[in-house]
Amino acid sequence: MRKALITGISGQDGSYLTELLLAKGYEVHGLVRRTSSTVRTRLEHLFSDPSIYNETLFLHYADIDDATTIRRLLMRIQPQEVYHLAGQSHVGASFEIPESTCEFTAMGTLRLLEVLRDLPERPRMMQISSSEIFGRPAVAPQNESTPLNPVSPYGVAKAFATHMIRVYRDSFGFFACNAICFNHESPRRGESFVTRKISLAAARIKLGLQKSLTLGNLDAQRDWGYAPEYVDAFWRILQHDTPDDYVIATGQSHTLGDFLDAAFGAVDLNWQDYVRTDPKYMRPAESHQLVGNPAHAIKTLDWHPHTKAPELAALMVEHDMAALS
């Protein structure tokens, strides 16, 4: 039985990756932060299954800055694969908490690499990077060779982590890879993220539970994909013979207005009747023209993005309608 360790296991991607690895027969170990709350709704269905929890799925308390505890866990578990998903991942929030964003997202990755460097048998490692490392790119679409030009503290932190993966791969022979992920969403997305704000608002307005929605820049363009498909790419990256970096994206760009069209259209509403804008929701620096070229992943990993932004918006609204009803 292969063993995998997932940092950030309780997040959107972590929960889907856990399900994928369990289905493939892995023993899965996850790092979780010791907080006052023990409720982790994305994994609750696995916790409640006695044939899974503490049988093939194990949780361990450790913050990403706790190198000593992580080293002990890795020595004891001896996983063949490490999926590094943990970090402060909210771009807008990174302007308010830049120090902690860099501490956990940038330095957390470096600390993990240093722990792995000392292991007698190093596992393969994948770090989830972000399209925010490109910031305001000079070319579109972006691929693995596009110069990095981040415009947010989050983007800067991810750029640092992305470069460190490459440094350790080239300098120390690590099997270390970057999954440079463009925006990927699902019904498990946190409610502070704009796509989930939209899907919840569409459902609540349709059900008479909410009257309006206030957003920032409706012209912002993103390449939105479906999270369960992206975690499949994570697994494929670590099964390949050689370590490399991969852009994981759909190759299609949509504005926030397009996403609103699809989301509110799923419940037969016109979003322009309900959506307002407010400058306070604008980012100090907005990324532009972020659309990925996944050709390398498609060719090398035989990975394909199937769900595009309009279908994604509709399925998120349908989920929220069912949950609220």
PDB file of C-alpha atoms in Angstrom:
ATOM      1  CA  MET A   1       0.000   0.000   0.000  1.00  0.00           C
ATOM      2  CA  ARG A   2       1.470   3.323  -1.065  1.00  0.00           C
ATOM      3  CA  LYS A   3       1.505   6.113   1.499  1.00  0.00           C
ATOM      4  CA  ALA A   4       0.892   9.795   0.845  1.00  0.00           C
ATOM      5  CA  LEU A   5       1.123  12.827   3.095  1.00  0.00           C
ATOM      6  CA  ILE A   6      -1.089  15.844   2.342  1.00  0.00           C
ATOM      7  CA  THR A   7      -0.548  19.257   3.901  1.00  0.00           C
ATOM      8  CA  GLY A   8      -3.724  21.338   3.850  1.00  0.00           C
ATOM      9  CA  ILE A   9      -5.833  18.180   3.765  1.00  0.00           C
ATOM     10  CA  SER A  10      -8.956  19.885   5.132  1.00  0.00           C
ATOM     11  CA  GLY A  11      -9.167  22.413   2.286  1.00  0.00           C
ATOM     12  CA  GLN A  12     -11.043  22.131  -0.990  1.00  0.00           C
ATOM     13  CA  ASP A  13      -8.210  20.467  -2.904  1.00  0.00           C
ATOM     14  CA  GLY A  14      -7.071  18.403   0.051  1.00  0.00           C
ATOM     15  CA  SER A  15     -10.474  16.813   0.523  1.00  0.00           C
ATOM     16  CA  TYR A  16     -10.848  15.887  -3.155  1.00  0.00           C
ATOM     17  CA  LEU A  17      -7.272  14.585  -3.318  1.00  0.00           C
ATOM     18  CA  THR A  18      -7.893  12.458  -0.224  1.00  0.00           C
ATOM     19  CA  GLU A  19     -10.902  10.836  -1.873  1.00  0.00           C
ATOM     20  CA  LEU A  20      -8.930  10.209  -5.060  1.00  0.00           C
ATOM     21  CA  LEU A  21      -5.977   8.605  -3.281  1.00  0.00           C
ATOM     22  CA  LEU A  22      -8.176   6.448  -1.054  1.00  0.00           C
ATOM     23  CA  ALA A  23     -10.003   5.213  -4.154  1.00  0.00           C
ATOM     24  CA  LYS A  24      -6.618   4.266  -5.630  1.00  0.00           C
ATOM     25  CA  GLY A  25      -5.735   2.192  -2.561  1.00  0.00           C
ATOM     26  CA  TYR A  26      -3.413   4.623  -0.776  1.00  0.00           C
ATOM     27  CA  GLU A  27      -2.881   5.035   2.926  1.00  0.00           C
ATOM     28  CA  VAL A  28      -3.408   8.781   3.378  1.00  0.00           C
ATOM     29  CA  HIS A  29      -1.931  10.935   6.122  1.00  0.00           C
ATOM     30  CA  GLY A  30      -2.954  14.553   6.507  1.00  0.00           C
ATOM     31  CA  LEU A  31      -1.548  17.506   8.418  1.00  0.00           C
ATOM     32  CA  VAL A  32      -4.111  19.704  10.135  1.00  0.00           C
ATOM     33  CA  ARG A  33      -3.616  22.830  12.197  1.00  0.00           C
ATOM     34  CA  ARG A  34      -4.474  22.544  15.879  1.00  0.00           C
ATOM     35  CA  THR A  35      -7.281  25.080  16.205  1.00  0.00           C
ATOM     36  CA  SER A  36     -10.143  25.624  18.605  1.00  0.00           C
ATOM     37  CA  SER A  37     -12.523  24.027  16.119  1.00  0.00           C
ATOM     38  CA  THR A  38     -12.389  20.326  15.263  1.00  0.00           C
ATOM     39  CA  VAL A  39     -15.176  20.568  12.670  1.00  0.00           C
ATOM     40  CA  ARG A  40     -13.820  19.848   9.185  1.00  0.00           C
ATOM     41  CA  THR A  41     -16.904  19.547   7.053  1.00  0.00           C
ATOM     42  CA  ARG A  42     -15.149  18.648   3.794  1.00  0.00           C
ATOM     43  CA  LEU A  43     -13.822  15.440   5.380  1.00  0.00           C
ATOM     44  CA  GLU A  44     -16.732  14.654   7.697  1.00  0.00           C
ATOM     45  CA  HIS A  45     -18.061  11.850   5.485  1.00  0.00           C
ATOM     46  CA  LEU A  46     -14.690  10.110   5.756  1.00  0.00           C
ATOM     47  CA  PHE A  47     -14.352  10.640   9.521  1.00  0.00           C
ATOM     48  CA  SER A  48     -17.710   8.994  10.087  1.00  0.00           C
ATOM     49  CA  ASP A  49     -16.738   5.842   8.180  1.00  0.00           C
ATOM     50  CA  PRO A  50     -15.007   3.408  10.593  1.00  0.00           C
ATOM     51  CA  SER A  51     -13.640   1.403   7.675  1.00  0.00           C
ATOM     52  CA  ILE A  52     -11.655   4.484   6.549  1.00  0.00           C
ATOM     53  CA  TYR A  53     -10.819   6.758   9.476  1.00  0.00           C
ATOM     54  CA  ASN A  54      -7.793   5.471  11.399  1.00  0.00           C
ATOM     55  CA  GLU A  55      -7.650   2.536   8.995  1.00  0.00           C
ATOM     56  CA  THR A  56      -6.490   4.104   5.728  1.00  0.00           C
ATOM     57  CA  LEU A  57      -6.911   7.795   6.603  1.00  0.00           C
ATOM     58  CA  PHE A  58      -4.961   9.363   9.460  1.00  0.00           C
ATOM     59  CA  LEU A  59      -4.793  12.965  10.656  1.00  0.00           C
ATOM     60  CA  HIS A  60      -1.831  14.527  12.465  1.00  0.00           C
ATOM     61  CA  TYR A  61      -1.697  17.887  14.205  1.00  0.00           C
ATOM     62  CA  ALA A  62       1.136  20.116  12.986  1.00  0.00           C
ATOM     63  CA  ASP A  63       1.408  23.685  11.768  1.00  0.00           C
ATOM     64  CA  ILE A  64       3.403  24.139   8.593  1.00  0.00           C
ATOM     65  CA  ASP A  65       6.000  26.157  10.555  1.00  0.00           C
ATOM     66  CA  ASP A  66       6.518  23.292  13.022  1.00  0.00           C
ATOM     67  CA  ALA A  67       9.478  21.666  11.284  1.00  0.00           C
ATOM     68  CA  THR A  68      10.377  19.391  14.210  1.00  0.00           C
ATOM     69  CA  THR A  69       6.958  17.758  14.371  1.00  0.00           C
ATOM     70  CA  ILE A  70       6.764  17.411  10.591  1.00  0.00           C
ATOM     71  CA  ARG A  71      10.215  15.789  10.515  1.00  0.00           C
ATOM     72  CA  ARG A  72       9.176  13.257  13.158  1.00  0.00           C
ATOM     73  CA  LEU A  73       5.972  12.457  11.297  1.00  0.00           C
ATOM     74  CA  LEU A  74       7.774  11.944   7.997  1.00  0.00           C
ATOM     75  CA  MET A  75      10.361   9.681   9.633  1.00  0.00           C
ATOM     76  CA  ARG A  76       7.588   7.603  11.180  1.00  0.00           C
ATOM     77  CA  ILE A  77       5.158   7.494   8.237  1.00  0.00           C
ATOM     78  CA  GLN A  78       7.757   7.232   5.442  1.00  0.00           C
ATOM     79  CA  PRO A  79       5.385   8.265   2.641  1.00  0.00           C
ATOM     80  CA  GLN A  80       6.294   7.760  -1.004  1.00  0.00           C
ATOM     81  CA  GLU A  81       4.463  10.947  -2.022  1.00  0.00           C
ATOM     82  CA  VAL A  82       4.005  14.382  -0.415  1.00  0.00           C
ATOM     83  CA  TYR A  83       1.364  16.792  -1.695  1.00  0.00           C
ATOM     84  CA  HIS A  84       1.999  20.296  -0.338  1.00  0.00           C
ATOM     85  CA  LEU A  85      -1.292  22.196  -0.486  1.00  0.00           C
ATOM     86  CA  ALA A  86      -1.145  24.186   2.771  1.00  0.00           C
ATOM     87  CA  GLY A  87      -0.804  27.961   2.940  1.00  0.00           C
ATOM     88  CA  GLN A  88      -2.769  31.188   3.074  1.00  0.00           C
ATOM     89  CA  SER A  89      -4.533  31.017  -0.278  1.00  0.00           C
ATOM     90  CA  HIS A  90      -6.827  34.049  -0.363  1.00  0.00           C
ATOM     91  CA  VAL A  91      -5.351  36.642  -2.736  1.00  0.00           C
ATOM     92  CA  GLY A  92      -7.393  39.566  -1.427  1.00  0.00           C
ATOM     93  CA  ALA A  93      -6.612  38.744   2.192  1.00  0.00           C
ATOM     94  CA  SER A  94      -2.889  38.675   1.425  1.00  0.00           C
ATOM     95  CA  PHE A  95      -2.905  42.480   1.127  1.00  0.00           C
ATOM     96  CA  GLU A  96      -4.191  42.674   4.710  1.00  0.00           C
ATOM     97  CA  ILE A  97      -1.953  39.941   6.159  1.00  0.00           C
ATOM     98  CA  PRO A  98       1.172  39.960   3.962  1.00  0.00           C
ATOM     99  CA  GLU A  99       3.565  38.750   6.669  1.00  0.00           C
ATOM    100  CA  SER A 100       1.604  35.647   7.608  1.00  0.00           C
ATOM    101  CA  THR A 101       0.905  34.959   3.919  1.00  0.00           C
ATOM    102  CA  CYS A 102       4.627  34.911   3.180  1.00  0.00           C
ATOM    103  CA  GLU A 103       5.421  33.013   6.379  1.00  0.00           C
ATOM    104  CA  PHE A 104       3.106  30.098   5.649  1.00  0.00           C
ATOM    105  CA  THR A 105       3.007  30.093   1.848  1.00  0.00           C
ATOM    106  CA  ALA A 106       6.654  30.917   1.071  1.00  0.00           C
ATOM    107  CA  MET A 107       8.696  29.944   4.119  1.00  0.00           C
ATOM    108  CA  GLY A 108       6.430  26.975   4.857  1.00  0.00           C
ATOM    109  CA  THR A 109       7.432  25.464   1.517  1.00  0.00           C
ATOM    110  CA  LEU A 110      11.129  26.069   2.170  1.00  0.00           C
ATOM    111  CA  ARG A 111      10.910  24.476   5.621  1.00  0.00           C
ATOM    112  CA  LEU A 112       9.242  21.400   4.162  1.00  0.00           C
ATOM    113  CA  LEU A 113      11.949  21.113   1.495  1.00  0.00           C
ATOM    114  CA  GLU A 114      14.626  21.316   4.178  1.00  0.00           C
ATOM    115  CA  VAL A 115      12.950  18.558   6.181  1.00  0.00           C
ATOM    116  CA  LEU A 116      12.754  16.358   3.092  1.00  0.00           C
ATOM    117  CA  ARG A 117      16.384  17.106   2.278  1.00  0.00           C
ATOM    118  CA  ASP A 118      17.505  15.342   5.466  1.00  0.00           C
ATOM    119  CA  LEU A 119      15.429  12.177   5.014  1.00  0.00           C
ATOM    120  CA  PRO A 120      17.326   8.976   4.141  1.00  0.00           C
ATOM    121  CA  GLU A 121      14.705   8.201   1.487  1.00  0.00           C
ATOM    122  CA  ARG A 122      13.061  11.282   0.014  1.00  0.00           C
ATOM    123  CA  PRO A 123       9.451  11.019  -1.117  1.00  0.00           C
ATOM    124  CA  ARG A 124       8.302  12.607  -4.336  1.00  0.00           C
ATOM    125  CA  MET A 125       6.884  16.068  -3.676  1.00  0.00           C
ATOM    126  CA  MET A 126       4.362  18.261  -5.450  1.00  0.00           C
ATOM    127  CA  GLN A 127       3.701  21.879  -4.512  1.00  0.00           C
ATOM    128  CA  ILE A 128       0.515  23.616  -5.583  1.00  0.00           C
ATOM    129  CA  SER A 129       1.551  26.864  -7.230  1.00  0.00           C
ATOM    130  CA  SER A 130      -0.769  29.510  -8.648  1.00  0.00           C
ATOM    131  CA  SER A 131      -1.491  31.575 -11.738  1.00  0.00           C
ATOM    132  CA  GLU A 132      -0.996  34.592  -9.464  1.00  0.00           C
ATOM    133  CA  ILE A 133       2.759  34.140  -9.946  1.00  0.00           C
ATOM    134  CA  PHE A 134       2.246  35.604 -13.447  1.00  0.00           C
ATOM    135  CA  GLY A 135       0.418  38.694 -12.143  1.00  0.00           C
ATOM    136  CA  ARG A 136       0.330  40.993 -15.161  1.00  0.00           C
ATOM    137  CA  PRO A 137       1.872  38.823 -17.867  1.00  0.00           C
ATOM    138  CA  ALA A 138       3.137  40.255 -21.134  1.00  0.00           C
ATOM    139  CA  VAL A 139       1.777  37.268 -23.071  1.00  0.00           C
ATOM    140  CA  ALA A 140      -1.378  35.180 -23.006  1.00  0.00           C
ATOM    141  CA  PRO A 141      -1.953  32.338 -22.537  1.00  0.00           C
ATOM    142  CA  GLN A 142       0.708  31.567 -19.953  1.00  0.00           C
ATOM    143  CA  ASN A 143       2.778  28.392 -19.887  1.00  0.00           C
ATOM    144  CA  GLU A 144       5.586  26.923 -17.787  1.00  0.00           C
ATOM    145  CA  SER A 145       8.154  29.295 -19.368  1.00  0.00           C
ATOM    146  CA  THR A 146       6.226  32.546 -18.919  1.00  0.00           C
ATOM    147  CA  PRO A 147       8.211  35.046 -16.789  1.00  0.00           C
ATOM    148  CA  LEU A 148       6.900  35.554 -13.272  1.00  0.00           C
ATOM    149  CA  ASN A 149       5.484  38.991 -12.477  1.00  0.00           C
ATOM    150  CA  PRO A 150       3.336  38.774  -9.315  1.00  0.00           C
ATOM    151  CA  VAL A 151       1.307  41.789  -8.188  1.00  0.00           C
ATOM    152  CA  SER A 152       0.005  40.592  -4.793  1.00  0.00           C
ATOM    153  CA  PRO A 153       1.685  39.370  -1.595  1.00  0.00           C
ATOM    154  CA  TYR A 154       0.132  35.970  -2.264  1.00  0.00           C
ATOM    155  CA  GLY A 155       1.573  35.916  -5.789  1.00  0.00           C
ATOM    156  CA  VAL A 156       5.014  36.906  -4.485  1.00  0.00           C
ATOM    157  CA  ALA A 157       4.898  34.166  -1.834  1.00  0.00           C
ATOM    158  CA  LYS A 158       3.888  31.560  -4.408  1.00  0.00           C
ATOM    159  CA  ALA A 159       6.614  32.765  -6.789  1.00  0.00           C
ATOM    160  CA  PHE A 160       9.175  32.227  -4.014  1.00  0.00           C
ATOM    161  CA  ALA A 161       7.848  28.727  -3.332  1.00  0.00           C
ATOM    162  CA  THR A 162       7.776  27.885  -7.046  1.00  0.00           C
ATOM    163  CA  HIS A 163      11.391  28.950  -7.526  1.00  0.00           C
ATOM    164  CA  MET A 164      12.481  27.029  -4.424  1.00  0.00           C
ATOM    165  CA  ILE A 165      10.975  23.828  -5.788  1.00  0.00           C
ATOM    166  CA  ARG A 166      13.025  24.327  -8.949  1.00  0.00           C
ATOM    167  CA  VAL A 167      16.198  25.140  -6.981  1.00  0.00           C
ATOM    168  CA  TYR A 168      15.969  21.988  -4.857  1.00  0.00           C
ATOM    169  CA  ARG A 169      15.123  19.875  -7.896  1.00  0.00           C
ATOM    170  CA  ASP A 170      18.121  21.159  -9.838  1.00  0.00           C
ATOM    171  CA  SER A 171      20.601  21.480  -6.966  1.00  0.00           C
ATOM    172  CA  PHE A 172      19.813  18.509  -4.740  1.00  0.00           C
ATOM    173  CA  GLY A 173      18.209  16.014  -7.105  1.00  0.00           C
ATOM    174  CA  PHE A 174      14.738  16.250  -5.561  1.00  0.00           C
ATOM    175  CA  PHE A 175      11.771  14.708  -7.325  1.00  0.00           C
ATOM    176  CA  ALA A 176       9.915  17.975  -6.742  1.00  0.00           C
ATOM    177  CA  CYS A 177       7.255  19.458  -9.010  1.00  0.00           C
ATOM    178  CA  ASN A 178       5.041  22.517  -9.302  1.00  0.00           C
ATOM    179  CA  ALA A 179       1.402  22.296 -10.291  1.00  0.00           C
ATOM    180  CA  ILE A 180       0.849  25.861 -11.512  1.00  0.00           C
ATOM    181  CA  CYS A 181      -2.898  25.922 -11.022  1.00  0.00           C
ATOM    182  CA  PHE A 182      -5.198  28.523 -12.460  1.00  0.00           C
ATOM    183  CA  ASN A 183      -8.422  29.201 -10.556  1.00  0.00           C
ATOM    184  CA  HIS A 184     -10.281  26.025  -9.754  1.00  0.00           C
ATOM    185  CA  GLU A 185     -13.571  25.932  -7.920  1.00  0.00           C
ATOM    186  CA  SER A 186     -16.227  23.553  -6.610  1.00  0.00           C
ATOM    187  CA  PRO A 187     -19.119  23.412  -4.145  1.00  0.00           C
ATOM    188  CA  ARG A 188     -16.433  22.916  -1.462  1.00  0.00           C
ATOM    189  CA  ARG A 189     -14.877  26.310  -2.145  1.00  0.00           C
ATOM    190  CA  GLY A 190     -14.782  28.566   0.911  1.00  0.00           C
ATOM    191  CA  GLU A 191     -17.538  31.158   1.156  1.00  0.00           C
ATOM    192  CA  SER A 192     -15.040  34.035   1.172  1.00  0.00           C
ATOM    193  CA  PHE A 193     -14.021  33.303  -2.438  1.00  0.00           C
ATOM    194  CA  VAL A 194     -15.865  35.228  -5.125  1.00  0.00           C
ATOM    195  CA  THR A 195     -17.155  32.233  -7.089  1.00  0.00           C
ATOM    196  CA  ARG A 196     -18.759  30.736  -3.996  1.00  0.00           C
ATOM    197  CA  LYS A 197     -20.156  34.127  -3.007  1.00  0.00           C
ATOM    198  CA  ILE A 198     -21.843  34.211  -6.407  1.00  0.00           C
ATOM    199  CA  SER A 199     -23.213  30.663  -6.331  1.00  0.00           C
ATOM    200  CA  LEU A 200     -24.586  31.096  -2.813  1.00  0.00           C
ATOM    201  CA  ALA A 201     -26.101  34.476  -3.641  1.00  0.00           C
ATOM    202  CA  ALA A 202     -27.827  33.129  -6.753  1.00  0.00           C
ATOM    203  CA  ALA A 203     -29.351  30.288  -4.742  1.00  0.00           C
ATOM    204  CA  ARG A 204     -30.337  32.468  -1.792  1.00  0.00           C
ATOM    205  CA  ILE A 205     -31.885  35.169  -3.969  1.00  0.00           C
ATOM    206  CA  LYS A 206     -33.855  32.550  -5.871  1.00  0.00           C
ATOM    207  CA  LEU A 207     -35.141  31.150  -2.570  1.00  0.00           C
ATOM    208  CA  GLY A 208     -35.944  34.599  -1.179  1.00  0.00           C
ATOM    209  CA  LEU A 209     -33.217  34.416   1.482  1.00  0.00           C
ATOM    210  CA  GLN A 210     -31.111  37.297   0.132  1.00  0.00           C
ATOM    211  CA  LYS A 211     -31.867  40.466  -1.805  1.00  0.00           C
ATOM    212  CA  SER A 212     -28.618  41.498  -3.475  1.00  0.00           C
ATOM    213  CA  LEU A 213     -24.897  40.833  -3.907  1.00  0.00           C
ATOM    214  CA  THR A 214     -22.049  43.360  -3.785  1.00  0.00           C
ATOM    215  CA  LEU A 215     -18.811  42.660  -5.656  1.00  0.00           C
ATOM    216  CA  GLY A 216     -15.713  44.461  -6.894  1.00  0.00           C
ATOM    217  CA  ASN A 217     -14.293  44.437 -10.432  1.00  0.00           C
ATOM    218  CA  LEU A 218     -16.720  42.612 -12.740  1.00  0.00           C
ATOM    219  CA  ASP A 219     -14.304  42.852 -15.676  1.00  0.00           C
ATOM    220  CA  ALA A 220     -11.625  40.744 -13.994  1.00  0.00           C
ATOM    221  CA  GLN A 221     -10.799  37.772 -16.229  1.00  0.00           C
ATOM    222  CA  ARG A 222      -9.856  34.321 -14.987  1.00  0.00           C
ATOM    223  CA  ASP A 223      -9.387  30.783 -16.233  1.00  0.00           C
ATOM    224  CA  TRP A 224     -11.775  28.804 -14.020  1.00  0.00           C
ATOM    225  CA  GLY A 225     -11.691  25.005 -13.815  1.00  0.00           C
ATOM    226  CA  TYR A 226     -13.183  22.237 -11.674  1.00  0.00           C
ATOM    227  CA  ALA A 227     -11.204  21.256  -8.563  1.00  0.00           C
ATOM    228  CA  PRO A 228     -11.764  17.444  -8.689  1.00  0.00           C
ATOM    229  CA  GLU A 229     -10.247  17.403 -12.180  1.00  0.00           C
ATOM    230  CA  TYR A 230      -7.237  19.411 -10.978  1.00  0.00           C
ATOM    231  CA  VAL A 231      -6.378  17.032  -8.126  1.00  0.00           C
ATOM    232  CA  ASP A 232      -6.311  14.227 -10.690  1.00  0.00           C
ATOM    233  CA  ALA A 233      -3.519  16.209 -12.367  1.00  0.00           C
ATOM    234  CA  PHE A 234      -1.677  16.395  -9.016  1.00  0.00           C
ATOM    235  CA  TRP A 235      -1.603  12.619  -8.802  1.00  0.00           C
ATOM    236  CA  ARG A 236      -0.507  12.233 -12.427  1.00  0.00           C
ATOM    237  CA  ILE A 237       2.364  14.673 -11.872  1.00  0.00           C
ATOM    238  CA  LEU A 238       3.926  12.418  -9.221  1.00  0.00           C
ATOM    239  CA  GLN A 239       3.421   9.238 -11.276  1.00  0.00           C
ATOM    240  CA  HIS A 240       5.486  10.544 -14.194  1.00  0.00           C
ATOM    241  CA  ASP A 241       9.040   9.266 -14.682  1.00  0.00           C
ATOM    242  CA  THR A 242      10.736  12.643 -14.338  1.00  0.00           C
ATOM    243  CA  PRO A 243       9.973  15.708 -12.181  1.00  0.00           C
ATOM    244  CA  ASP A 244       8.725  18.814 -13.934  1.00  0.00           C
ATOM    245  CA  ASP A 245       6.392  21.802 -13.677  1.00  0.00           C
ATOM    246  CA  TYR A 246       2.935  21.859 -15.246  1.00  0.00           C
ATOM    247  CA  VAL A 247       0.352  24.540 -15.923  1.00  0.00           C
ATOM    248  CA  ILE A 248      -3.034  23.140 -14.888  1.00  0.00           C
ATOM    249  CA  ALA A 249      -5.783  25.176 -16.567  1.00  0.00           C
ATOM    250  CA  THR A 250      -8.687  24.985 -19.006  1.00  0.00           C
ATOM    251  CA  GLY A 251      -7.209  27.356 -21.584  1.00  0.00           C
ATOM    252  CA  GLN A 252     -10.361  29.493 -21.570  1.00  0.00           C
ATOM    253  CA  SER A 253     -10.733  32.965 -20.073  1.00  0.00           C
ATOM    254  CA  HIS A 254     -13.981  34.380 -18.692  1.00  0.00           C
ATOM    255  CA  THR A 255     -14.903  37.601 -16.938  1.00  0.00           C
ATOM    256  CA  LEU A 256     -16.649  37.710 -13.603  1.00  0.00           C
ATOM    257  CA  GLY A 257     -19.677  38.926 -15.554  1.00  0.00           C
ATOM    258  CA  ASP A 258     -19.604  35.701 -17.583  1.00  0.00           C
ATOM    259  CA  PHE A 259     -19.572  33.684 -14.375  1.00  0.00           C
ATOM    260  CA  LEU A 260     -22.502  35.713 -13.065  1.00  0.00           C
ATOM    261  CA  ASP A 261     -24.408  35.064 -16.313  1.00  0.00           C
ATOM    262  CA  ALA A 262     -24.029  31.311 -15.924  1.00  0.00           C
ATOM    263  CA  ALA A 263     -24.686  31.223 -12.180  1.00  0.00           C
ATOM    264  CA  PHE A 264     -27.829  33.360 -12.134  1.00  0.00           C
ATOM    265  CA  GLY A 265     -28.960  31.855 -15.436  1.00  0.00           C
ATOM    266  CA  ALA A 266     -28.989  28.439 -13.745  1.00  0.00           C
ATOM    267  CA  VAL A 267     -31.902  29.678 -11.604  1.00  0.00           C
ATOM    268  CA  ASP A 268     -33.540  31.799 -14.330  1.00  0.00           C
ATOM    269  CA  LEU A 269     -32.485  35.155 -12.912  1.00  0.00           C
ATOM    270  CA  ASN A 270     -30.832  38.203 -14.480  1.00  0.00           C
ATOM    271  CA  TRP A 271     -27.805  39.013 -12.319  1.00  0.00           C
ATOM    272  CA  GLN A 272     -27.882  42.691 -13.318  1.00  0.00           C
ATOM    273  CA  ASP A 273     -31.078  43.066 -11.293  1.00  0.00           C
ATOM    274  CA  TYR A 274     -29.317  42.001  -8.089  1.00  0.00           C
ATOM    275  CA  VAL A 275     -25.578  42.658  -8.285  1.00  0.00           C
ATOM    276  CA  ARG A 276     -23.977  45.905  -7.155  1.00  0.00           C
ATOM    277  CA  THR A 277     -20.330  47.005  -7.206  1.00  0.00           C
ATOM    278  CA  ASP A 278     -18.365  48.752  -4.487  1.00  0.00           C
ATOM    279  CA  PRO A 279     -14.795  50.106  -4.786  1.00  0.00           C
ATOM    280  CA  LYS A 280     -13.908  48.733  -1.361  1.00  0.00           C
ATOM    281  CA  TYR A 281     -13.959  45.242  -2.864  1.00  0.00           C
ATOM    282  CA  MET A 282     -11.396  46.174  -5.516  1.00  0.00           C
ATOM    283  CA  ARG A 283      -7.895  44.778  -5.018  1.00  0.00           C
ATOM    284  CA  PRO A 284      -5.051  47.323  -4.720  1.00  0.00           C
ATOM    285  CA  ALA A 285      -3.435  45.602  -7.724  1.00  0.00           C
ATOM    286  CA  GLU A 286      -5.455  43.392 -10.049  1.00  0.00           C
ATOM    287  CA  SER A 287      -3.988  40.585 -12.150  1.00  0.00           C
ATOM    288  CA  HIS A 288      -4.845  40.704 -15.848  1.00  0.00           C
ATOM    289  CA  GLN A 289      -5.100  38.293 -18.770  1.00  0.00           C
ATOM    290  CA  LEU A 290      -4.657  35.209 -16.617  1.00  0.00           C
ATOM    291  CA  VAL A 291      -5.382  32.246 -18.870  1.00  0.00           C
ATOM    292  CA  GLY A 292      -3.318  29.080 -18.897  1.00  0.00           C
ATOM    293  CA  ASN A 293      -1.954  26.882 -21.652  1.00  0.00           C
ATOM    294  CA  PRO A 294      -2.241  23.281 -20.379  1.00  0.00           C
ATOM    295  CA  ALA A 295      -0.648  21.721 -23.487  1.00  0.00           C
ATOM    296  CA  HIS A 296       2.317  20.306 -21.541  1.00  0.00           C
ATOM    297  CA  ALA A 297       0.066  18.560 -19.008  1.00  0.00           C
ATOM    298  CA  ILE A 298      -2.248  17.294 -21.742  1.00  0.00           C
ATOM    299  CA  LYS A 299       0.606  15.852 -23.793  1.00  0.00           C
ATOM    300  CA  THR A 300       2.807  14.521 -20.998  1.00  0.00           C
ATOM    301  CA  LEU A 301       0.277  13.427 -18.374  1.00  0.00           C
ATOM    302  CA  ASP A 302      -2.692  12.617 -20.626  1.00  0.00           C
ATOM    303  CA  TRP A 303      -4.694  14.974 -18.421  1.00  0.00           C
ATOM    304  CA  HIS A 304      -7.695  16.842 -19.780  1.00  0.00           C
ATOM    305  CA  PRO A 305      -9.890  19.606 -18.282  1.00  0.00           C
ATOM    306  CA  HIS A 306     -13.493  18.778 -19.079  1.00  0.00           C
ATOM    307  CA  THR A 307     -15.564  21.226 -17.007  1.00  0.00           C
ATOM    308  CA  LYS A 308     -15.437  24.846 -18.143  1.00  0.00           C
ATOM    309  CA  ALA A 309     -16.591  27.983 -16.311  1.00  0.00           C
ATOM    310  CA  PRO A 310     -20.284  28.056 -17.415  1.00  0.00           C
ATOM    311  CA  GLU A 311     -20.863  24.418 -16.427  1.00  0.00           C
ATOM    312  CA  LEU A 312     -18.893  24.956 -13.227  1.00  0.00           C
ATOM    313  CA  ALA A 313     -21.007  27.946 -12.188  1.00  0.00           C
ATOM    314  CA  ALA A 314     -24.223  26.021 -12.830  1.00  0.00           C
ATOM    315  CA  LEU A 315     -23.191  22.945 -10.841  1.00  0.00           C
ATOM    316  CA  MET A 316     -22.119  25.102  -7.894  1.00  0.00           C
ATOM    317  CA  VAL A 317     -25.478  26.891  -7.869  1.00  0.00           C
ATOM    318  CA  GLU A 318     -27.351  23.611  -8.149  1.00  0.00           C
ATOM    319  CA  HIS A 319     -25.433  22.262  -5.158  1.00  0.00           C
ATOM    320  CA  ASP A 320     -26.168  25.349  -3.076  1.00  0.00           C
ATOM    321  CA  MET A 321     -29.842  25.280  -4.051  1.00  0.00           C
ATOM    322  CA  ALA A 322     -30.115  21.669  -2.889  1.00  0.00           C
ATOM    323  CA  ALA A 323     -28.260  22.374   0.360  1.00  0.00           C
ATOM    324  CA  LEU A 324     -30.354  25.457   1.186  1.00  0.00           C
ATOM    325  CA  SER A 325     -33.607  23.778   0.276  1.00  0.00           C
TER     326      SER A 325
END
